[in-house]
Short mmCIF file of C-alpha atoms and ligand atoms in Angstrom, two decimals:
data_model
loop_
_atom_site.label_atom_id
_atom_site.label_comp_id
_atom_site.label_asym_id
_atom_site.label_seq_id
_atom_site.Cartn_x
_atom_site.Cartn_y
_atom_site.Cartn_z
CA MET S 1 69.43 122.75 65.60
CA LEU S 2 70.25 121.40 62.15
CA PRO S 3 68.29 118.13 62.44
CA HIS S 4 65.20 120.05 63.66
CA PHE S 5 65.47 122.44 60.78
CA ILE S 6 65.79 119.59 58.31
CA VAL S 7 62.70 117.87 59.71
CA CYS S 8 60.74 121.12 59.70
CA SER S 9 61.72 122.11 56.18
CA SER S 10 60.80 118.62 54.90
CA LEU S 11 57.38 118.90 56.46
CA ILE S 12 56.82 122.39 55.10
CA SER S 13 57.93 121.32 51.68
CA SER S 14 55.77 118.19 51.49
CA ASN S 15 52.74 120.04 52.86
CA LEU S 16 53.20 122.85 50.38
CA CYS S 17 53.55 120.35 47.56
CA LYS S 18 50.39 118.52 48.70
CA PHE S 19 48.61 121.84 48.86
CA PHE S 20 49.88 122.78 45.45
CA ASN S 21 48.95 119.44 43.81
CA THR S 22 45.59 118.81 45.37
CA GLN S 23 44.25 122.23 46.14
CA SER S 24 45.31 124.27 43.17
CA SER S 25 42.16 123.42 41.28
CA ALA S 26 40.00 124.36 44.25
CA VAL S 27 41.02 127.94 44.73
CA THR S 28 38.14 130.12 45.79
CA SER S 29 36.50 132.44 43.36
CA LYS S 30 37.74 135.39 45.39
CA GLU S 31 41.30 134.16 44.93
CA SER S 32 40.69 133.52 41.20
CA GLU S 33 39.42 137.01 40.93
CA SER S 34 42.48 138.40 42.48
CA THR S 35 44.65 136.30 40.11
CA GLN S 36 42.84 137.82 37.23
CA CYS S 37 43.27 141.26 38.59
CA ASP S 38 46.32 142.89 37.04
CA THR S 39 47.76 144.47 40.21
CA GLY S 40 51.40 143.71 39.32
CA GLU S 41 51.54 141.55 42.52
CA PRO S 42 52.03 137.74 42.16
CA SER S 43 48.91 135.72 42.89
CA LEU S 44 48.60 133.56 46.01
CA LEU S 45 49.09 130.46 43.85
CA GLU S 46 52.26 131.89 42.37
CA GLN S 47 53.53 132.79 45.81
CA VAL S 48 52.89 129.24 47.06
CA LYS S 49 54.68 127.81 44.00
CA ASP S 50 57.58 130.16 44.62
CA ILE S 51 57.86 129.18 48.30
CA ALA S 52 57.68 125.47 47.43
CA ALA S 53 60.47 125.90 44.87
CA LYS S 54 62.62 127.76 47.41
CA VAL S 55 62.07 125.12 50.10
CA ASN S 56 62.91 122.38 47.58
CA SER S 57 66.11 124.17 46.71
CA ILE S 58 67.05 124.57 50.43
CA GLU S 59 66.34 120.86 50.98
CA LYS S 60 68.51 119.98 48.03
CA THR S 61 71.36 122.10 49.41
CA LEU S 62 71.01 120.49 52.84
CA GLY S 63 70.89 117.03 51.26
CA VAL S 64 67.45 116.04 52.58
CA VAL S 65 65.81 115.24 49.24
CA LYS S 66 65.38 111.56 48.45
CA GLN S 67 68.79 110.09 47.65
CA SER S 68 70.38 106.83 46.66
CA LYS S 69 71.61 104.57 49.52
CA GLU S 70 75.26 105.60 49.07
CA SER S 71 74.66 109.34 49.16
CA GLN S 72 72.38 108.96 52.20
CA ALA S 73 75.27 107.23 54.03
CA GLN S 74 77.56 110.12 53.12
CA THR S 75 75.05 112.62 54.52
CA ASN S 76 74.74 110.71 57.80
CA LYS S 77 78.42 111.21 58.38
CA PHE S 78 77.80 114.91 58.82
CA THR S 79 74.64 114.62 60.88
CA ARG S 80 74.71 114.44 64.63
CA PRO S 81 73.18 111.32 66.18
CA THR S 82 69.72 112.03 67.61
CA LYS S 83 71.11 111.46 71.13
CA SER S 84 73.08 114.66 70.77
CA THR S 85 69.95 116.68 71.56
CA THR S 86 70.70 115.89 75.22
CA LEU S 87 74.30 117.10 75.10
CA ALA S 88 75.74 117.56 78.53
CA GLY S 89 78.70 119.67 77.48
CA ILE S 90 82.21 120.06 78.78
CA ASP S 91 82.85 121.79 82.10
CA VAL S 92 86.23 123.09 83.14
CA VAL S 93 87.89 123.77 86.48
CA LEU S 94 90.78 126.22 86.17
CA GLY S 95 93.25 127.84 88.53
CA GLY S 96 92.68 131.59 88.71
CA GLN S 97 95.90 132.64 90.45
CA TRP S 98 99.45 131.22 90.60
CA GLY S 99 98.45 127.62 91.22
CA ASP S 100 97.69 125.45 94.24
CA GLU S 101 94.25 127.02 94.65
CA GLY S 102 92.67 123.71 95.59
CA LYS S 103 91.22 122.78 92.19
CA GLY S 104 91.59 119.08 92.96
CA LYS S 105 88.94 119.07 95.67
CA LEU S 106 86.28 120.62 93.45
CA VAL S 107 87.21 118.26 90.64
CA ASP S 108 87.00 115.35 93.02
CA ILE S 109 83.53 116.40 94.21
CA LEU S 110 82.25 117.23 90.72
CA SER S 111 83.78 114.22 89.03
CA GLN S 112 81.40 111.93 90.90
CA GLU S 113 78.82 113.10 88.34
CA TYR S 114 80.99 113.05 85.21
CA ASP S 115 81.69 110.22 82.79
CA VAL S 116 85.03 111.52 81.55
CA CYS S 117 87.70 113.50 83.45
CA ALA S 118 90.54 114.99 81.44
CA ARG S 119 93.88 116.76 81.79
CA VAL S 120 94.73 119.06 78.89
CA ALA S 121 98.00 120.89 79.66
CA GLY S 122 101.18 120.76 81.73
CA GLY S 123 102.67 117.61 83.15
CA SER S 124 103.89 116.26 86.45
CA ASN S 125 104.65 119.82 87.59
CA ALA S 126 101.02 119.95 88.73
CA GLY S 127 100.03 118.64 92.11
CA HIS S 128 96.69 118.02 93.73
CA THR S 129 96.13 116.56 97.15
CA ILE S 130 92.74 115.04 97.84
CA VAL S 131 91.72 113.90 101.30
CA VAL S 132 89.01 111.23 101.37
CA ASP S 133 88.03 109.75 104.76
CA GLY S 134 91.33 110.92 106.20
CA VAL S 135 93.36 109.26 103.40
CA LYS S 136 95.56 111.61 101.37
CA TYR S 137 95.86 111.02 97.63
CA LYS S 138 98.48 112.96 95.70
CA PHE S 139 98.09 113.48 91.97
CA HIS S 140 100.53 114.89 89.47
CA LEU S 141 99.65 113.65 86.02
CA LEU S 142 96.41 111.80 86.53
CA PRO S 143 93.13 113.67 86.77
CA SER S 144 92.00 113.34 90.39
CA GLY S 145 88.64 112.26 88.94
CA VAL S 146 90.19 108.78 88.82
CA LEU S 147 88.79 108.37 92.36
CA ASN S 148 85.33 108.14 90.77
CA LYS S 149 85.30 104.45 89.93
CA SER S 150 82.99 104.88 86.97
CA ALA S 151 84.87 107.77 85.31
CA THR S 152 87.27 107.36 82.41
CA CYS S 153 90.39 109.53 82.67
CA VAL S 154 91.87 111.13 79.60
CA ILE S 155 95.37 112.58 79.33
CA GLY S 156 94.88 114.94 76.39
CA ASN S 157 97.25 115.81 73.56
CA GLY S 158 98.27 119.07 75.25
CA VAL S 159 99.86 117.29 78.21
CA VAL S 160 103.55 116.39 78.37
CA ILE S 161 103.98 113.06 80.04
CA HIS S 162 106.94 111.55 81.89
CA ILE S 163 106.07 107.89 81.51
CA PRO S 164 108.05 106.55 84.53
CA SER S 165 106.33 109.05 86.89
CA PHE S 166 102.96 108.31 85.32
CA LEU S 167 103.27 104.55 85.74
CA ASN S 168 104.47 105.10 89.29
CA GLU S 169 101.39 107.20 90.04
CA LEU S 170 99.15 104.46 88.65
CA ASP S 171 100.91 101.78 90.72
CA ASN S 172 100.66 103.86 93.90
CA LEU S 173 96.97 104.39 93.36
CA LYS S 174 96.44 100.67 92.85
CA SER S 175 98.30 99.88 96.05
CA MET S 176 95.92 102.30 97.83
CA GLY S 177 92.97 100.29 96.53
CA VAL S 178 91.97 102.48 93.56
CA ASP S 179 91.33 100.18 90.63
CA HIS S 180 91.89 102.06 87.37
CA LYS S 181 92.17 99.18 84.92
CA GLY S 182 90.83 100.23 81.51
CA ARG S 183 89.85 103.68 82.83
CA VAL S 184 92.99 105.63 81.94
CA LEU S 185 93.57 106.72 78.34
CA ILE S 186 96.56 108.64 76.99
CA SER S 187 96.46 110.69 73.81
CA ASP S 188 98.64 109.30 71.05
CA ARG S 189 99.52 112.95 70.33
CA ALA S 190 100.71 113.82 73.85
CA HIS S 191 104.44 114.57 73.96
CA MET S 192 106.83 112.65 76.15
CA VAL S 193 109.09 114.09 78.84
CA PHE S 194 112.32 112.11 79.13
CA ASP S 195 114.74 111.95 82.05
CA PHE S 196 117.15 114.08 80.03
CA HIS S 197 114.51 116.82 79.73
CA GLN S 198 114.49 116.90 83.53
CA SER S 199 118.32 117.07 83.62
CA VAL S 200 118.23 119.96 81.12
CA ASP S 201 115.62 121.72 83.30
CA GLY S 202 118.01 121.51 86.28
CA MET S 203 121.01 122.62 84.20
CA SER S 204 119.14 125.65 82.83
CA GLU S 205 118.11 126.71 86.33
CA THR S 206 121.69 126.40 87.56
CA LYS S 207 122.89 128.45 84.61
CA LEU S 208 120.36 131.21 85.41
CA GLY S 209 121.71 131.44 88.96
CA ARG S 210 120.05 134.31 90.84
CA ASN S 211 117.65 134.81 87.94
CA LYS S 212 116.34 131.26 87.99
CA ILE S 213 112.64 130.67 87.26
CA GLY S 214 112.21 128.34 90.22
CA THR S 215 110.83 125.52 88.11
CA THR S 216 109.67 122.18 89.48
CA LYS S 217 112.57 120.57 87.53
CA LYS S 218 110.12 118.08 86.06
CA GLY S 219 111.39 118.79 82.56
CA ILE S 220 108.27 120.67 81.48
CA GLY S 221 109.95 123.60 79.69
CA PRO S 222 112.51 121.44 77.83
CA ALA S 223 109.80 118.94 76.77
CA TYR S 224 107.57 121.71 75.36
CA ALA S 225 110.72 123.15 73.71
CA SER S 226 111.23 119.79 71.93
CA LYS S 227 107.56 119.84 70.89
CA ILE S 228 107.78 123.34 69.46
CA SER S 229 111.17 122.60 67.84
CA ARG S 230 109.47 119.65 66.12
CA ASN S 231 111.91 117.03 67.27
CA GLY S 232 109.77 115.87 70.19
CA ILE S 233 108.44 112.34 70.56
CA ARG S 234 104.77 111.52 71.04
CA VAL S 235 103.22 108.72 73.04
CA GLY S 236 101.73 107.28 69.85
CA ASP S 237 105.24 106.87 68.41
CA LEU S 238 105.76 103.98 70.85
CA LEU S 239 103.19 102.00 68.86
CA ASN S 240 105.86 101.64 66.18
CA TRP S 241 109.09 100.60 67.92
CA GLU S 242 111.48 101.21 64.98
CA TYR S 243 110.10 104.69 64.47
CA PHE S 244 110.31 105.46 68.20
CA GLU S 245 113.89 104.20 68.43
CA GLU S 246 115.01 106.26 65.44
CA ARG S 247 113.41 109.43 66.79
CA PHE S 248 114.74 108.81 70.29
CA ARG S 249 118.33 108.41 69.05
CA THR S 250 118.04 111.63 67.03
CA LEU S 251 116.52 113.60 69.91
CA ALA S 252 119.12 112.32 72.37
CA THR S 253 121.97 113.31 70.02
CA ASP S 254 120.45 116.77 69.38
CA THR S 255 120.01 117.34 73.12
CA ILE S 256 123.55 116.25 74.01
CA ASN S 257 124.94 118.54 71.31
CA ALA S 258 122.93 121.48 72.61
CA HIS S 259 123.93 120.91 76.25
CA PRO S 260 127.61 120.22 76.71
CA GLY S 261 128.18 118.07 79.78
CA LEU S 262 124.82 116.32 79.50
CA GLU S 263 125.02 112.53 79.48
CA ILE S 264 122.27 110.23 78.25
CA ASP S 265 122.53 106.46 78.49
CA VAL S 266 120.64 105.89 75.24
CA GLU S 267 120.72 102.07 75.36
CA GLU S 268 119.49 101.95 78.94
CA GLN S 269 116.66 104.38 78.10
CA LEU S 270 115.66 102.43 75.02
CA ALA S 271 115.63 99.19 77.05
CA TYR S 272 113.32 100.85 79.59
CA TYR S 273 110.90 102.14 76.95
CA LYS S 274 110.88 98.75 75.21
CA SER S 275 110.02 97.10 78.54
CA ILE S 276 106.99 99.32 79.24
CA SER S 277 105.81 99.80 75.66
CA ASP S 278 103.06 97.15 75.80
CA ARG S 279 101.65 98.61 78.99
CA VAL S 280 101.65 102.17 77.61
CA ASN S 281 100.36 101.11 74.19
CA GLY S 282 97.42 99.44 75.92
CA MET S 283 96.33 102.87 77.20
CA THR S 284 97.14 104.89 74.07
CA VAL S 285 94.19 106.02 71.97
CA ASP S 286 93.07 108.85 69.72
CA THR S 287 91.61 110.89 72.57
CA ILE S 288 90.31 113.54 70.18
CA GLN S 289 87.94 111.03 68.64
CA TYR S 290 87.21 109.46 72.02
CA THR S 291 86.31 112.77 73.69
CA ASN S 292 84.20 114.08 70.82
CA ASP S 293 82.36 110.74 70.58
CA ALA S 294 81.74 110.83 74.33
CA TYR S 295 80.34 114.36 73.95
CA HIS S 296 78.06 113.36 71.08
CA ASN S 297 76.84 110.36 73.05
CA GLY S 298 75.64 112.73 75.76
CA GLN S 299 78.40 111.96 78.27
CA LYS S 300 79.47 114.60 80.77
CA ILE S 301 83.09 115.68 80.49
CA LEU S 302 85.10 117.49 83.13
CA VAL S 303 88.44 119.12 82.36
CA GLU S 304 90.76 119.39 85.31
CA GLY S 305 92.99 122.40 84.76
CA ALA S 306 96.58 122.15 85.94
CA ASN S 307 98.89 124.96 87.08
CA ALA S 308 97.08 128.31 86.73
CA THR S 309 96.34 131.44 84.73
CA MET S 310 99.20 133.55 86.13
CA LEU S 311 101.62 130.76 85.15
CA ASP S 312 100.33 130.80 81.56
CA ILE S 313 103.14 131.23 79.02
CA ASP S 314 101.12 133.97 77.27
CA PHE S 315 99.14 135.59 80.07
CA GLY S 316 101.21 134.95 83.16
CA THR S 317 104.08 136.81 84.79
CA TYR S 318 106.52 135.91 82.00
CA PRO S 319 109.24 134.61 82.23
CA TYR S 320 108.26 133.32 85.70
CA VAL S 321 105.67 131.02 84.20
CA THR S 322 105.29 127.46 83.08
CA SER S 323 105.65 126.49 79.42
CA SER S 324 102.02 125.73 78.57
CA ASN S 325 98.67 127.56 78.51
CA PRO S 326 96.91 126.63 81.73
CA SER S 327 94.05 129.05 80.98
CA VAL S 328 90.80 128.28 79.12
CA GLY S 329 92.41 128.07 75.65
CA SER S 330 94.15 124.81 76.49
CA VAL S 331 90.78 123.08 76.81
CA LEU S 332 90.42 123.43 73.06
CA THR S 333 94.00 122.91 71.95
CA GLY S 334 94.86 120.28 74.55
CA LEU S 335 91.82 118.09 74.02
CA GLY S 336 90.80 118.77 70.43
CA VAL S 337 87.28 120.07 71.05
CA SER S 338 85.40 123.06 69.70
CA PRO S 339 84.67 126.09 71.92
CA ASN S 340 80.94 125.61 71.37
CA LYS S 341 81.12 122.41 73.41
CA VAL S 342 82.36 124.15 76.56
CA SER S 343 79.72 125.10 79.16
CA GLY S 344 80.75 125.75 82.77
CA ILE S 345 84.10 127.49 83.33
CA TYR S 346 84.82 127.32 87.04
CA GLY S 347 87.62 129.49 88.36
CA THR S 348 89.26 128.25 91.52
CA VAL S 349 90.55 131.04 93.71
CA LYS S 350 92.16 130.79 97.13
CA ALA S 351 90.64 133.20 99.68
CA TYR S 352 94.16 134.63 99.93
CA CYS S 353 96.99 134.21 97.45
CA THR S 354 100.07 131.98 97.16
CA ARG S 355 102.82 131.30 94.67
CA VAL S 356 105.85 129.05 94.52
CA GLY S 357 108.97 129.86 92.61
CA GLU S 358 110.30 133.28 91.72
CA GLY S 359 108.60 136.31 90.20
CA PRO S 360 106.62 139.35 91.33
CA PHE S 361 103.82 138.92 93.82
CA PRO S 362 102.20 142.33 94.52
CA THR S 363 100.21 141.39 97.65
CA GLU S 364 102.93 139.21 99.21
CA LEU S 365 103.22 139.14 103.02
CA ILE S 366 106.70 138.19 104.16
CA PRO S 367 106.43 135.83 107.15
CA ASP S 368 108.48 137.84 109.65
CA GLY S 369 107.79 136.16 112.96
CA ALA S 370 105.18 133.80 114.37
CA ASP S 371 102.73 136.69 114.84
CA SER S 372 102.87 137.81 111.25
CA ILE S 373 99.99 137.26 108.85
CA GLY S 374 102.35 135.71 106.27
CA TYR S 375 103.29 133.11 108.87
CA HIS S 376 99.62 132.50 109.81
CA LEU S 377 98.60 131.88 106.19
CA GLY S 378 101.59 129.60 105.51
CA THR S 379 101.19 127.44 108.61
CA VAL S 380 97.39 127.31 109.02
CA GLY S 381 97.04 126.86 105.26
CA ALA S 382 99.82 124.19 105.18
CA GLU S 383 101.30 126.01 102.21
CA TYR S 384 103.91 123.55 100.97
CA GLY S 385 104.09 122.39 97.36
CA THR S 386 102.62 118.95 96.57
CA THR S 387 105.19 118.44 93.84
CA THR S 388 108.35 119.95 95.28
CA GLY S 389 107.61 120.31 99.01
CA ARG S 390 108.74 123.96 98.72
CA GLN S 391 107.26 126.55 101.04
CA ARG S 392 104.77 128.72 99.18
CA ARG S 393 104.88 132.50 99.37
CA CYS S 394 101.61 133.90 100.81
CA GLY S 395 99.74 137.20 100.48
CA TRP S 396 96.32 138.86 100.47
CA LEU S 397 93.80 138.14 97.74
CA ASP S 398 94.73 140.25 94.72
CA ILE S 399 91.56 141.52 93.05
CA PRO S 400 93.15 143.25 89.98
CA GLN S 401 94.98 139.99 89.25
CA MET S 402 91.73 138.04 89.59
CA GLN S 403 89.82 140.53 87.43
CA TYR S 404 92.45 139.93 84.74
CA SER S 405 92.03 136.20 85.18
CA CYS S 406 88.22 136.50 84.89
CA LEU S 407 88.67 138.49 81.70
CA ILE S 408 90.85 135.84 80.07
CA ASN S 409 88.91 132.78 81.17
CA GLY S 410 85.32 134.06 81.25
CA PHE S 411 84.59 132.21 84.47
CA THR S 412 80.93 131.31 84.87
CA ALA S 413 81.35 130.64 88.61
CA ILE S 414 84.03 130.96 91.27
CA ASN S 415 85.18 128.30 93.71
CA LEU S 416 86.58 130.28 96.66
CA THR S 417 88.78 127.89 98.62
CA LYS S 418 90.38 127.80 102.07
CA VAL S 419 88.21 130.54 103.57
CA ASP S 420 88.71 128.72 106.91
CA VAL S 421 92.42 129.65 106.84
CA LEU S 422 91.40 133.28 107.40
CA THR S 423 89.60 132.38 110.65
CA GLY S 424 91.25 134.07 113.63
CA LEU S 425 92.60 137.09 111.73
CA LYS S 426 91.39 140.33 113.24
CA GLU S 427 91.26 142.08 109.92
CA ILE S 428 91.37 140.78 106.38
CA LYS S 429 92.64 142.82 103.48
CA LEU S 430 91.78 142.72 99.83
CA GLY S 431 94.16 144.23 97.27
CA VAL S 432 91.67 146.22 95.19
CA ALA S 433 93.76 148.39 92.84
CA TYR S 434 97.27 148.81 91.44
CA LYS S 435 98.96 152.20 91.23
CA TYR S 436 102.07 152.89 89.20
CA ASN S 437 103.83 156.26 89.33
CA GLY S 438 100.86 157.61 91.27
CA LYS S 439 98.33 156.58 88.62
CA TYR S 440 95.78 153.78 88.82
CA LEU S 441 96.45 150.95 86.40
CA LYS S 442 93.50 149.76 84.34
CA SER S 443 94.88 146.26 83.81
CA MET S 444 97.64 143.87 84.76
CA PRO S 445 100.97 145.29 83.51
CA ALA S 446 102.78 143.00 81.08
CA CYS S 447 106.19 144.31 82.05
CA LEU S 448 107.41 142.64 85.19
CA LYS S 449 109.38 145.68 86.21
CA SER S 450 106.18 147.76 86.33
CA LEU S 451 104.35 144.98 88.14
CA SER S 452 107.05 144.61 90.78
CA GLU S 453 107.05 148.40 91.30
CA ALA S 454 103.25 148.70 91.39
CA GLU S 455 101.72 149.84 94.65
CA VAL S 456 98.67 147.98 95.88
CA GLU S 457 95.69 149.75 97.34
CA TYR S 458 93.86 147.71 99.99
CA GLU S 459 90.38 147.52 101.40
CA THR S 460 90.09 146.22 105.00
CA LEU S 461 87.29 143.97 106.17
CA PRO S 462 86.60 142.71 109.71
CA GLY S 463 87.65 139.13 110.48
CA TRP S 464 85.88 136.37 112.45
CA THR S 465 86.94 133.91 115.13
CA GLU S 466 84.29 131.18 114.89
CA ASP S 467 85.28 127.75 113.52
CA ILE S 468 83.60 127.49 110.11
CA SER S 469 84.63 123.95 109.21
CA GLN S 470 81.20 122.51 110.12
CA CYS S 471 79.21 125.09 108.11
CA LYS S 472 77.11 123.38 105.49
CA ASN S 473 75.16 126.38 104.17
CA PHE S 474 76.24 129.88 103.28
CA GLU S 475 73.93 131.27 105.98
CA ASP S 476 75.77 129.17 108.62
CA LEU S 477 78.93 131.23 108.10
CA PRO S 478 79.66 134.06 110.55
CA GLU S 479 78.38 137.38 109.24
CA ASN S 480 81.88 138.71 108.55
CA ALA S 481 82.84 135.60 106.56
CA GLN S 482 79.67 136.03 104.47
CA LYS S 483 80.55 139.69 103.93
CA TYR S 484 84.04 138.73 102.76
CA VAL S 485 82.73 136.22 100.23
CA LEU S 486 80.09 138.61 98.93
CA ARG S 487 82.60 141.44 98.58
CA VAL S 488 84.89 139.19 96.51
CA GLN S 489 81.91 138.23 94.37
CA GLU S 490 80.96 141.86 93.88
CA LEU S 491 84.48 142.91 92.91
CA LEU S 492 84.88 140.05 90.44
CA GLY S 493 81.36 140.26 89.03
CA VAL S 494 81.16 136.46 88.96
CA PRO S 495 79.02 134.34 91.29
CA VAL S 496 80.96 132.65 94.07
CA ARG S 497 79.25 129.29 93.94
CA TRP S 498 81.51 127.16 96.15
CA VAL S 499 83.09 128.16 99.46
CA GLY S 500 85.84 125.97 100.95
CA VAL S 501 85.67 125.64 104.74
CA GLY S 502 88.15 122.81 105.43
CA PRO S 503 90.50 120.26 103.82
CA ASN S 504 88.12 117.30 103.60
CA ARG S 505 86.05 116.33 100.61
CA LEU S 506 82.80 117.46 102.22
CA ASP S 507 84.15 120.67 103.75
CA GLN S 508 82.68 122.77 100.99
CA ILE S 509 79.54 124.87 100.73
CA ASP S 510 77.77 124.71 97.39
CA ARG S 511 75.48 127.72 96.97
CA GLY S 512 74.07 126.05 93.89
CA GLU S 513 73.01 127.49 90.60
CA GLY S 514 70.22 129.90 89.92
CA TRP S 515 70.83 132.40 92.69
CA ASP S 516 71.46 136.10 92.29
CA LEU S 517 74.59 138.13 92.70
CA LYS S 518 73.78 140.15 95.80
P1 LIG J 1 107.70 124.50 85.57
O1 LIG J 1 106.28 124.34 85.21
O2 LIG J 1 108.24 123.34 86.37
O3 LIG J 1 108.56 124.83 84.39
O4 LIG J 1 107.82 125.75 86.56
C1 LIG J 1 107.60 127.08 86.14
C2 LIG J 1 106.94 127.89 87.25
O5 LIG J 1 105.62 127.45 87.45
C3 LIG J 1 107.62 127.75 88.61
O6 LIG J 1 107.52 128.97 89.30
C4 LIG J 1 106.80 126.70 89.31
O7 LIG J 1 106.90 126.77 90.69
C5 LIG J 1 105.43 127.06 88.81
N1 LIG J 1 104.48 125.94 88.80
C6 LIG J 1 104.37 124.97 87.89
N2 LIG J 1 103.35 124.16 88.18
C7 LIG J 1 102.78 124.64 89.28
C8 LIG J 1 101.63 124.24 90.07
O8 LIG J 1 100.92 123.29 89.79
N3 LIG J 1 101.38 125.01 91.15
C9 LIG J 1 102.11 126.11 91.47
N4 LIG J 1 103.16 126.50 90.77
C10 LIG J 1 103.50 125.78 89.69
#
């Protein structure tokens, strides 16, 4: 808006000045009369003069009056390039539940239209599987948008990165024919996860025994702990070997001291990091500048959320959470962009619910026997972790949990995935309210004890038996499947734009934008 205003105010000002200079002597007699009239009101001429003076003063404040060359250059620094009038904005795909909602597929489909795909939080604890033409691609640290050959992938400052796993992922992709040369950029401010962070993760879990978190043991918590304790090491530190080495030795000593029994082969680690430093340095950039420049140049940016809202360190089922903020806030803090640049916030929600690891799960269905619904969801949905291979716990879709997630993230649209997994169930339930001590709860309880003791009230909908994997339009779905989707939409108050009907890239209905909530 600012450039338009500047142009407009300049025009107004110069026109008023012209009017004042050339027309002041030609005021009509009627106007002269009124000037002579002592009404106490300023004359038209005086009013025009006053407006011109005010506009001049505004122009001066905004820096649009004629200036010397140097001061003009200074002003340009704070003015958006004209191309920014066609800003495309930043869109975000986030996990609405406890992870593994199938975000990767939407990102993969959307990313075909984006110039930049970014990760902003978490690390190699995340896992996305994308199936393209029957070929399975597994992603942990890389945005799955890397499959779009013209997209640049950014690993933002909010991510914690285990370099050996990252390089491995890049090499695997290359061997599968995905050329990523020059298309992967790592933030110089992203923190590093070392092997010893992973050892500490395992040791802490062992120490917790029965109360373990059930982490992925990828060193995520200990790496964020180093970051917050201010003795962490950032990817950009590798650009200066002496500095990196000094910080590494200090961090290794501090970690050994804090964890009796932990062994770190410092020399071997340093030799490894020296050997890969050129390769990593070649990908290291100031991604804050890069992303903001891309935005101002009208490029489309897609943020691929990792983990999920209920695993958020602040909003999730603490302490059974990850150590970052996988909700909408991390887009800003993990990429270095302003909230006014974010447009679409797409919440990915599985048509039922799963979680891996420990912690309360109000709508959980224990798989007791091959006829049980818990067993159906787990086997038909192939609910095994991409990162750990662990079996996921399954349950009905939890609406109060999702309403909480919508509140935090402000989703602009929902991507309802794996609706096909519900095919064949006679009845489908939706958890619609929580009750605690006989009273309805208004929101998600913070205290895990209350959450684990909360009773869930269900609504039952009729199921369907027809195969839906070939449905291309919403209207192609069986009536009961449509009813299920529309009921979820109604309860969440957010449009369900995408409906997942199968594991392949194209097995997804896009209801498009611009339609009404029915
Ligand atoms: P961490 O992130 O490895 O520390 O694990 C903390 C908790 O988050 C554990 O319960 C993990 O199973 C869970 N978790 C972390 N990342 C994901 C994910 O991408 N999907 C599902 N669960 C996850």
